[in-house]
PDB file of C-alpha atoms in Angstrom:
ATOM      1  CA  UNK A  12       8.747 -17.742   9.788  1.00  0.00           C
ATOM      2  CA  UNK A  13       9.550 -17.679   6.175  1.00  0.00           C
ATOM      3  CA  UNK A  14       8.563 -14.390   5.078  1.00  0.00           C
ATOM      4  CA  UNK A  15       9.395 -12.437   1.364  1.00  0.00           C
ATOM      5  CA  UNK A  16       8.716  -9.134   0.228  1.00  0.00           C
ATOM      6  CA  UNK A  17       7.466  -8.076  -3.023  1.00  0.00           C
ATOM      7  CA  UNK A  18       6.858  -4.833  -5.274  1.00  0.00           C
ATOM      8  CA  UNK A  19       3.420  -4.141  -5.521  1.00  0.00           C
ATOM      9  CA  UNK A  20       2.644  -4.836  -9.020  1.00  0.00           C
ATOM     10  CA  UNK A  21      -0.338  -5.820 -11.823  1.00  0.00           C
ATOM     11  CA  UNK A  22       1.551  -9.443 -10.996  1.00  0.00           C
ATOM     12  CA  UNK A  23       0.656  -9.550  -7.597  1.00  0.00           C
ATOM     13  CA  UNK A  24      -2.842  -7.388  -7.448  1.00  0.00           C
ATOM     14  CA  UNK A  25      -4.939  -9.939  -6.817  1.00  0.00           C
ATOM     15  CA  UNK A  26      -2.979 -10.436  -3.515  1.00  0.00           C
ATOM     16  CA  UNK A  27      -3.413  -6.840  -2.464  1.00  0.00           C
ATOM     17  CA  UNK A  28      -7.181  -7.207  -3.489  1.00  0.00           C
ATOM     18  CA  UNK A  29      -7.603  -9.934  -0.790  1.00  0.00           C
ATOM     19  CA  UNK A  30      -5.416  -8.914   1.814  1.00  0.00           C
ATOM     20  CA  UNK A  31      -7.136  -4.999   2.162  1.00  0.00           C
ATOM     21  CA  UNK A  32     -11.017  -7.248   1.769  1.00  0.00           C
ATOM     22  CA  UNK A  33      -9.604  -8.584   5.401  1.00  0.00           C
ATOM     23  CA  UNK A  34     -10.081  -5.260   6.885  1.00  0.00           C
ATOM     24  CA  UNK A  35     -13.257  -3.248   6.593  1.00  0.00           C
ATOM     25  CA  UNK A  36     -11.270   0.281   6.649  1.00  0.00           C
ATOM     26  CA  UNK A  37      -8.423  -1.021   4.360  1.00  0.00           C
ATOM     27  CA  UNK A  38     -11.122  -1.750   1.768  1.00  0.00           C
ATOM     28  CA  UNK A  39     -12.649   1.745   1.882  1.00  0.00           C
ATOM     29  CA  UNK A  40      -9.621   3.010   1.500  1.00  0.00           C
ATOM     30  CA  UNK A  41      -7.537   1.083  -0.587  1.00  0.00           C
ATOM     31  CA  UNK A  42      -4.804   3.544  -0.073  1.00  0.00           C
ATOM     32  CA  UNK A  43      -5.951   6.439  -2.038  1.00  0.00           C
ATOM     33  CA  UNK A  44      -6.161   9.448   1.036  1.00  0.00           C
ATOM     34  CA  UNK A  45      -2.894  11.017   0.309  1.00  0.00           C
ATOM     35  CA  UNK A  46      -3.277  10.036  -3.220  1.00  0.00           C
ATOM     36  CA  UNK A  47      -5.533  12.316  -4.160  1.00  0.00           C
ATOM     37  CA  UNK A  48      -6.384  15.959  -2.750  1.00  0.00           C
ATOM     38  CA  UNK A  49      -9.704  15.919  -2.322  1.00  0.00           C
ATOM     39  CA  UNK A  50     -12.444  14.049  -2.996  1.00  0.00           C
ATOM     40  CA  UNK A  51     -11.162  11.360  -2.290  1.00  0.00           C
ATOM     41  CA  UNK A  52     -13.276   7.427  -3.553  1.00  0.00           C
ATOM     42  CA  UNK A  53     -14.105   5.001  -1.275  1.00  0.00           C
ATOM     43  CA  UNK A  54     -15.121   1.408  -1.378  1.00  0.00           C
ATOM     44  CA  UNK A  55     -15.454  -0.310  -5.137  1.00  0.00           C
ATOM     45  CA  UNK A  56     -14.779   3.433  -6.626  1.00  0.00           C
ATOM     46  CA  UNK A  57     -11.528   3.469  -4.684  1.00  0.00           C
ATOM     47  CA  UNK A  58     -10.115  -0.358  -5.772  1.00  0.00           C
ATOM     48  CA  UNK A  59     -10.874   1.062  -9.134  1.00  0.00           C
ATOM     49  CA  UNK A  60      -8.549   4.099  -9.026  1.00  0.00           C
ATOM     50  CA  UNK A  61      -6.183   2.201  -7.145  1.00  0.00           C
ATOM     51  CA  UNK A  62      -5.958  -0.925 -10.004  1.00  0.00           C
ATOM     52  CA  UNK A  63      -5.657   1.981 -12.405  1.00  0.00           C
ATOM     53  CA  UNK A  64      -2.748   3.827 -10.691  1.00  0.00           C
ATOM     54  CA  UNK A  65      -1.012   0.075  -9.918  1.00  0.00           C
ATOM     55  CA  UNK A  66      -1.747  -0.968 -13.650  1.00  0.00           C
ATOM     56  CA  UNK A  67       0.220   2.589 -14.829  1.00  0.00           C
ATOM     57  CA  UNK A  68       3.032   1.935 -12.403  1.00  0.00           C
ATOM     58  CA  UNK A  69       2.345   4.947 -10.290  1.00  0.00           C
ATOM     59  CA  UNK A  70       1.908   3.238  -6.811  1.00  0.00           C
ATOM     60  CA  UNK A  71       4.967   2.375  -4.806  1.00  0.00           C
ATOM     61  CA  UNK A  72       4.874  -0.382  -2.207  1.00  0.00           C
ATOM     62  CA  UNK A  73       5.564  -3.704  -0.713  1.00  0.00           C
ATOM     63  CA  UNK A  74       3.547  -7.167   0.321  1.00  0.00           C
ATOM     64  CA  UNK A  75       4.861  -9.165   2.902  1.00  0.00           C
ATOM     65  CA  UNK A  76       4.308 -12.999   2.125  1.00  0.00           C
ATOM     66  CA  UNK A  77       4.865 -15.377   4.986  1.00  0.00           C
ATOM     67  CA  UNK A  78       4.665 -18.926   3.872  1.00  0.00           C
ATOM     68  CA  UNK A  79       2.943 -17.748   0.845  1.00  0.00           C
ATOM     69  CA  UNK A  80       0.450 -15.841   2.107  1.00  0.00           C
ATOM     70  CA  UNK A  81       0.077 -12.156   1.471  1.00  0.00           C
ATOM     71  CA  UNK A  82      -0.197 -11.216   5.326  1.00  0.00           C
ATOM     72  CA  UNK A  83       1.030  -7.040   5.131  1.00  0.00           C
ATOM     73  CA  UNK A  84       1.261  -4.107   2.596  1.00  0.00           C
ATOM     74  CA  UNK A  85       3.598  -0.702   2.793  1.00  0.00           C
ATOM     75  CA  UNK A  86       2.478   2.130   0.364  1.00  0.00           C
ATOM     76  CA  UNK A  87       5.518   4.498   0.116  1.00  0.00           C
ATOM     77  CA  UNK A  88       5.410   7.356  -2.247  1.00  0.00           C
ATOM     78  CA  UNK A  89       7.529  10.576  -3.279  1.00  0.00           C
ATOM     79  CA  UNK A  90       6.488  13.189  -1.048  1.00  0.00           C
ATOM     80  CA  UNK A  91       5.380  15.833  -3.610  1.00  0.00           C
ATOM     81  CA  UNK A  92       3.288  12.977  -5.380  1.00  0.00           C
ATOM     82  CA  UNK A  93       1.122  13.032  -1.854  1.00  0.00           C
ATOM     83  CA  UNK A  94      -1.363  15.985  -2.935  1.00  0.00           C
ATOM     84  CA  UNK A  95      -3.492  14.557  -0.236  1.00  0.00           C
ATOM     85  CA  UNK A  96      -1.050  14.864   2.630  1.00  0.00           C
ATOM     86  CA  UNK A  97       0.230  17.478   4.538  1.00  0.00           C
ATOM     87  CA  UNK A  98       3.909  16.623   3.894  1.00  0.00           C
ATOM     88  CA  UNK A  99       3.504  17.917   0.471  1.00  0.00           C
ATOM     89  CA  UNK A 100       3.850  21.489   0.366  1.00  0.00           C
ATOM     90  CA  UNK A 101       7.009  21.142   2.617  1.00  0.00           C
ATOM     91  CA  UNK A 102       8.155  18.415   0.194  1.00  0.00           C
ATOM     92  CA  UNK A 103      11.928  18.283  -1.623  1.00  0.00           C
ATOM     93  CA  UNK A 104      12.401  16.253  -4.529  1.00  0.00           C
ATOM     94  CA  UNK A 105      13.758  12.864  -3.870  1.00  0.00           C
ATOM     95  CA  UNK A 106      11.934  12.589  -0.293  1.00  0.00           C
ATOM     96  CA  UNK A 107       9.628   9.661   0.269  1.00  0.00           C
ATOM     97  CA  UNK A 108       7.476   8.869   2.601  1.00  0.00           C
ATOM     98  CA  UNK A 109       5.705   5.535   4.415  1.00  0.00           C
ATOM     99  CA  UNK A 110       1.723   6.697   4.272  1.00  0.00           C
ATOM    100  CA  UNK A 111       0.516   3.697   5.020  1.00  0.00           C
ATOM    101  CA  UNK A 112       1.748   0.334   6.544  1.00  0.00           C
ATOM    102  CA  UNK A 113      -0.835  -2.803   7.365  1.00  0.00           C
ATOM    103  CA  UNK A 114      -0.324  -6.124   9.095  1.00  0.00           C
ATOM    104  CA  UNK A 115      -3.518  -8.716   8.951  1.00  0.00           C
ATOM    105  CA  UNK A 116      -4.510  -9.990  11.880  1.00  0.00           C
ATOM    106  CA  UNK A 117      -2.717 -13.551  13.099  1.00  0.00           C
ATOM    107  CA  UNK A 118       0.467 -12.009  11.290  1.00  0.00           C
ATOM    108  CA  UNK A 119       0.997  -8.813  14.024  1.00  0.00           C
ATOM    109  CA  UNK A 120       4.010  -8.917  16.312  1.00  0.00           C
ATOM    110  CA  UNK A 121       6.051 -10.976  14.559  1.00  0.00           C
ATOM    111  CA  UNK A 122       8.325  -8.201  12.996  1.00  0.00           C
ATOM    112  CA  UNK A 123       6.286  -7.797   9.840  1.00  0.00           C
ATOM    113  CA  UNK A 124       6.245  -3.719  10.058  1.00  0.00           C
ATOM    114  CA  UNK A 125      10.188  -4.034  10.653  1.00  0.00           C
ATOM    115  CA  UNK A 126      11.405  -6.013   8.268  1.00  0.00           C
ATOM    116  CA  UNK A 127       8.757  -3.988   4.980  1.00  0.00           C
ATOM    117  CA  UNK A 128      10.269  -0.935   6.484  1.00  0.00           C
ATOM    118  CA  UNK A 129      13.661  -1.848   6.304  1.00  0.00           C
TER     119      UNK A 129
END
């Protein structure tokens, strides 16, 4: 399988825009729960925050292309930039964390989740 991995970027957001419409949770969430600490938007209000924080470079993470077709996304983020998780009060500077990590179906178990994490 020919796979490459990309930054998530304003380049490539139309790919993450399709890949998190192929799961019904993924596209109420578009990534945002440890993004923000409460309140946190769902559904067409959430893809809006979420362009916003991509288009002002403040989301870090990776797509997965295999034969040129985004097929997996992994959101990793500074720690203390998680207001929404529970990491963050226990946060040190320079730790990250994975917060999120999603294969689309006819993609799992073929080392997808490996190879973004690596």
């Amino acid at each position: 399988m020919s796979i490459e991995i990309r930054p998530l970027s304003a380049l490539n957001w139309n790919d993450f825009v399709r890949l998190m419409k192929t799961d019904a949770q993924c596209s109420e969430c578009w990534c945002l729960n440890h993004r923000a600490a409460s309140g946190c938007p769902t559904g067409e209000a959430a893809k809006e925050k979420m362009e916003s924080l991509v288009q002002a470079g403040k989301v870090h993470g990776l797509l997965a292309y295999c034969h040129g077709e985004c097929a997996a996304w992994l959101a990793i983020d500074p720690m203390t930039e998680l207001v929404g998780h529970d990491c963050q009060e226990s946060a040190k500077e320079r730790e990250w964390s994975i917060h999120c990590l999603y294969v689309k179906e006819g993609f799992r178990g073929q080392g997808l989740s490996a190879q973004l994490i690596e």
